[in-house]
Structure formats: C-alpha cells, structure tokens
C-alpha positions as a printed NumPy array, in Angstrom:
array([[ -84.868,   10.691,  -53.092],
       [ -85.847,   13.76 ,  -55.096],
       [ -84.506,   14.153,  -58.62 ],
       [ -85.048,   16.783,  -61.276],
       [ -85.947,   15.868,  -64.847],
       [ -86.542,   17.928,  -67.969],
       [ -89.211,   16.347,  -70.115],
       [ -89.757,   16.772,  -73.826],
       [ -92.109,   19.69 ,  -73.16 ],
       [ -89.228,   21.745,  -71.814],
       [ -90.701,   22.011,  -68.343],
       [ -88.797,   20.678,  -65.383],
       [ -90.453,   18.122,  -63.115],
       [ -89.396,   16.431,  -59.93 ],
       [ -89.562,   12.747,  -59.205],
       [ -89.941,   11.807,  -55.568],
       [ -89.004,    8.286,  -54.547],
       [ -90.162,    7.786,  -50.992],
       [ -88.931,    4.23 ,  -50.919],
       [ -92.363,    3.365,  -49.576],
       [ -93.798,    1.241,  -52.361],
       [ -93.21 ,   -2.433,  -51.568],
       [ -91.913,   -4.564,  -54.381],
       [ -94.525,   -6.232,  -56.506],
       [ -95.749,   -9.488,  -55.033],
       [ -97.021,  -12.163,  -57.371],
       [ -96.398,  -15.768,  -58.081],
       [ -94.808,  -16.847,  -61.325],
       [ -98.146,  -18.087,  -62.672],
       [ -99.903,  -14.761,  -61.938],
       [-102.087,  -16.115,  -59.132],
       [-102.69 ,  -14.161,  -55.938],
       [-100.248,  -14.489,  -53.094],
       [-101.269,  -15.373,  -49.55 ],
       [-101.186,  -11.791,  -48.332],
       [-102.175,  -10.31 ,  -51.678],
       [-105.074,   -8.11 ,  -50.544],
       [-103.227,   -6.53 ,  -47.615],
       [-100.103,   -6.058,  -49.709],
       [-102.125,   -4.605,  -52.578],
       [-103.726,   -2.146,  -50.155],
       [-100.328,   -1.211,  -48.708],
       [ -98.908,   -0.709,  -52.208],
       [-101.911,    1.356,  -53.202],
       [-101.573,    3.604,  -50.143],
       [ -97.842,    3.958,  -50.679],
       [ -98.326,    4.849,  -54.35 ],
       [-100.953,    7.449,  -53.466],
       [ -98.711,    8.938,  -50.766],
       [ -95.875,    9.069,  -53.292],
       [ -98.126,   10.686,  -55.908],
       [ -99.254,   13.349,  -53.432],
       [ -95.694,   13.981,  -52.232],
       [ -94.539,   14.312,  -55.834],
       [ -97.294,   16.857,  -56.489],
       [ -96.17 ,   18.904,  -53.462],
       [ -92.507,   18.666,  -54.483],
       [ -93.312,   19.741,  -58.042],
       [ -95.329,   22.718,  -56.791],
       [ -92.368,   23.789,  -54.646],
       [ -89.959,   23.237,  -57.537],
       [ -92.187,   25.322,  -59.829],
       [ -92.527,   27.966,  -57.084],
       [ -96.28 ,   28.031,  -57.697],
       [ -97.851,   29.369,  -54.519],
       [-101.4  ,   28.279,  -55.339],
       [-100.237,   24.753,  -56.189],
       [ -98.169,   24.591,  -53.005],
       [-101.213,   25.489,  -50.927],
       [-103.615,   23.17 ,  -52.714],
       [-101.325,   20.14 ,  -52.956],
       [-100.218,   20.517,  -49.335],
       [-103.815,   20.817,  -48.157],
       [-104.791,   17.809,  -50.267],
       [-101.899,   15.798,  -48.816],
       [-102.739,   16.78 ,  -45.236],
       [-106.431,   15.955,  -45.755],
       [-105.545,   12.601,  -47.316],
       [-103.285,   11.755,  -44.349],
       [-106.063,   12.713,  -41.933],
       [-108.567,   10.526,  -43.779],
       [-106.193,    7.55 ,  -43.96 ],
       [-105.308,    7.906,  -40.274],
       [-109.   ,    7.687,  -39.375],
       [-109.506,    4.613,  -41.548],
       [-106.305,    2.832,  -40.539],
       [-105.087,    3.913,  -37.114],
       [-101.597,    2.503,  -37.707],
       [-101.117,    4.248,  -41.052],
       [ -98.357,    6.864,  -40.934],
       [ -97.046,    8.882,  -43.813],
       [ -94.151,   10.836,  -42.299],
       [ -92.545,   11.907,  -45.577],
       [ -95.769,   13.261,  -47.074],
       [ -96.684,   14.926,  -43.778],
       [ -93.261,   16.555,  -43.417],
       [ -93.087,   17.599,  -47.066],
       [ -96.549,   19.194,  -46.924],
       [ -95.763,   21.071,  -43.73 ],
       [ -92.327,   22.173,  -44.924],
       [ -93.683,   23.397,  -48.254],
       [ -96.247,   25.645,  -46.59 ],
       [ -93.782,   26.753,  -43.903],
       [ -91.165,   27.555,  -46.518],
       [ -93.687,   29.603,  -48.474],
       [ -94.692,   31.525,  -45.333],
       [ -91.034,   32.187,  -44.491],
       [ -90.446,   33.408,  -48.026],
       [ -93.307,   35.902,  -47.689],
       [ -92.049,   37.037,  -44.293],
       [ -88.61 ,   37.649,  -45.824],
       [ -90.187,   39.616,  -48.667],
       [ -92.049,   41.785,  -46.149],
       [ -88.874,   42.378,  -44.151],
       [ -86.997,   43.261,  -47.311],
       [ -89.71 ,   45.765,  -48.251],
       [ -89.595,   47.301,  -44.773],
       [ -85.825,   47.614,  -45.066],
       [ -86.16 ,   49.317,  -48.443],
       [ -88.836,   51.63 ,  -47.026],
       [ -86.666,   52.514,  -44.035],
       [ -83.696,   53.203,  -46.328],
       [ -85.907,   55.514,  -48.387],
       [ -87.042,   57.238,  -45.18 ],
       [ -83.419,   57.67 ,  -44.076],
       [ -82.56 ,   59.179,  -47.464],
       [ -85.464,   61.616,  -47.169],
       [ -84.418,   62.56 ,  -43.643],
       [ -80.82 ,   63.135,  -44.761],
       [ -82.075,   65.365,  -47.587],
       [ -84.243,   67.339,  -45.148],
       [ -81.351,   67.711,  -42.716],
       [ -79.132,   68.95 ,  -45.532],
       [ -81.793,   71.455,  -46.562],
       [ -82.115,   72.663,  -42.962],
       [ -78.332,   72.925,  -42.67 ],
       [ -78.205,   74.957,  -45.887],
       [ -80.975,   77.275,  -44.652],
       [ -79.266,   77.627,  -41.281],
       [ -75.939,   78.472,  -42.925],
       [ -77.608,   81.031,  -45.204],
       [ -79.417,   82.597,  -42.238],
       [ -76.163,   82.833,  -40.297],
       [ -74.411,   84.431,  -43.256],
       [ -77.266,   86.895,  -43.688],
       [ -77.204,   87.698,  -39.983],
       [ -73.424,   88.158,  -39.985],
       [ -73.575,   90.269,  -43.144],
       [ -76.4  ,   92.308,  -41.662],
       [ -74.484,   92.868,  -38.416],
       [ -71.284,   93.728,  -40.333],
       [ -73.053,   96.168,  -42.614],
       [ -74.627,   97.935,  -39.591],
       [ -71.168,   98.334,  -38.05 ],
       [ -69.881,   99.884,  -41.289],
       [ -72.561,  102.538,  -41.333],
       [ -72.023,  103.652,  -37.763]])
C-alpha cells in the first residue's frame, strides 16, 4: 500500500507498505526463538527492501529525476547483490517499482519531446501559411498590375 503524508516540515512524503516484513518474533521473556536468526535475517531483508522501495516511491512522488535514477539504480543493484547471496531471494515489488519509475520517467521525456515536435510543426505550419498568404498577395498584385497595364495599353490605341 502506498499512502501520502504531509509532515511537519510541509513536504509531502510517501509511505510504502510492502506487506513483506514478518511480524516480530520473540518469546514473552525476551529470549531468542527457535528460528530467530533466519527470521531476523528475513525481517532485515524485508525492511531494507521496503526502505529502498519507499525511497523510489518518494523520488517519483517528488518528481525528482536524479533521485528516481539513483534510488532505482540502488534498488536494482541491491536486488542483484541479494540474489547472488541468496538464490531464493526475490523482491518483486522493489524490482517492479524500480523498473516502473525509470520507465515512467523515460516515457515522460518521450512525451515532452513529442510535444515539442508538435509545437515546432505547428510553428512551421504557421510560417508556411504566412508565406503562402504573402505569395497570394504578390500574385494578386501582379495580376492587377498586368490587367491594368493591358487595359491602359488598349485605351491609348
């Protein structure tokens, strides 16, 4: 789940809950549980994946291109490293979020370029219309001059 929050500083932040962090495991007396080390490692990985995903989501929310690139690259590199260490480790939400953030940014830039090309082509069309109008005006003036010249020659004969 992704939720927006406005902190006391006035800046908006996103909170990403991947639902990946297992519930805390401990006995009532505070001693280690049977699977404590493996569960601690799983919780640690899940928290780190959530932290990285939150950083990517915040960069997207802030529309900060440099942050989007850096946090996405950091997330992808972290996934690659974890996948080499633990072959069964998968972080589909972080992976998808990182890829989507960069893809979205690239699509945004492509749309900006297309918009600029459209504006340029509209400007070119306007210039062409102005030139055509100028040529039409010159042509009409030349025709009038020719007709006037031919008429005035007929008058003198």
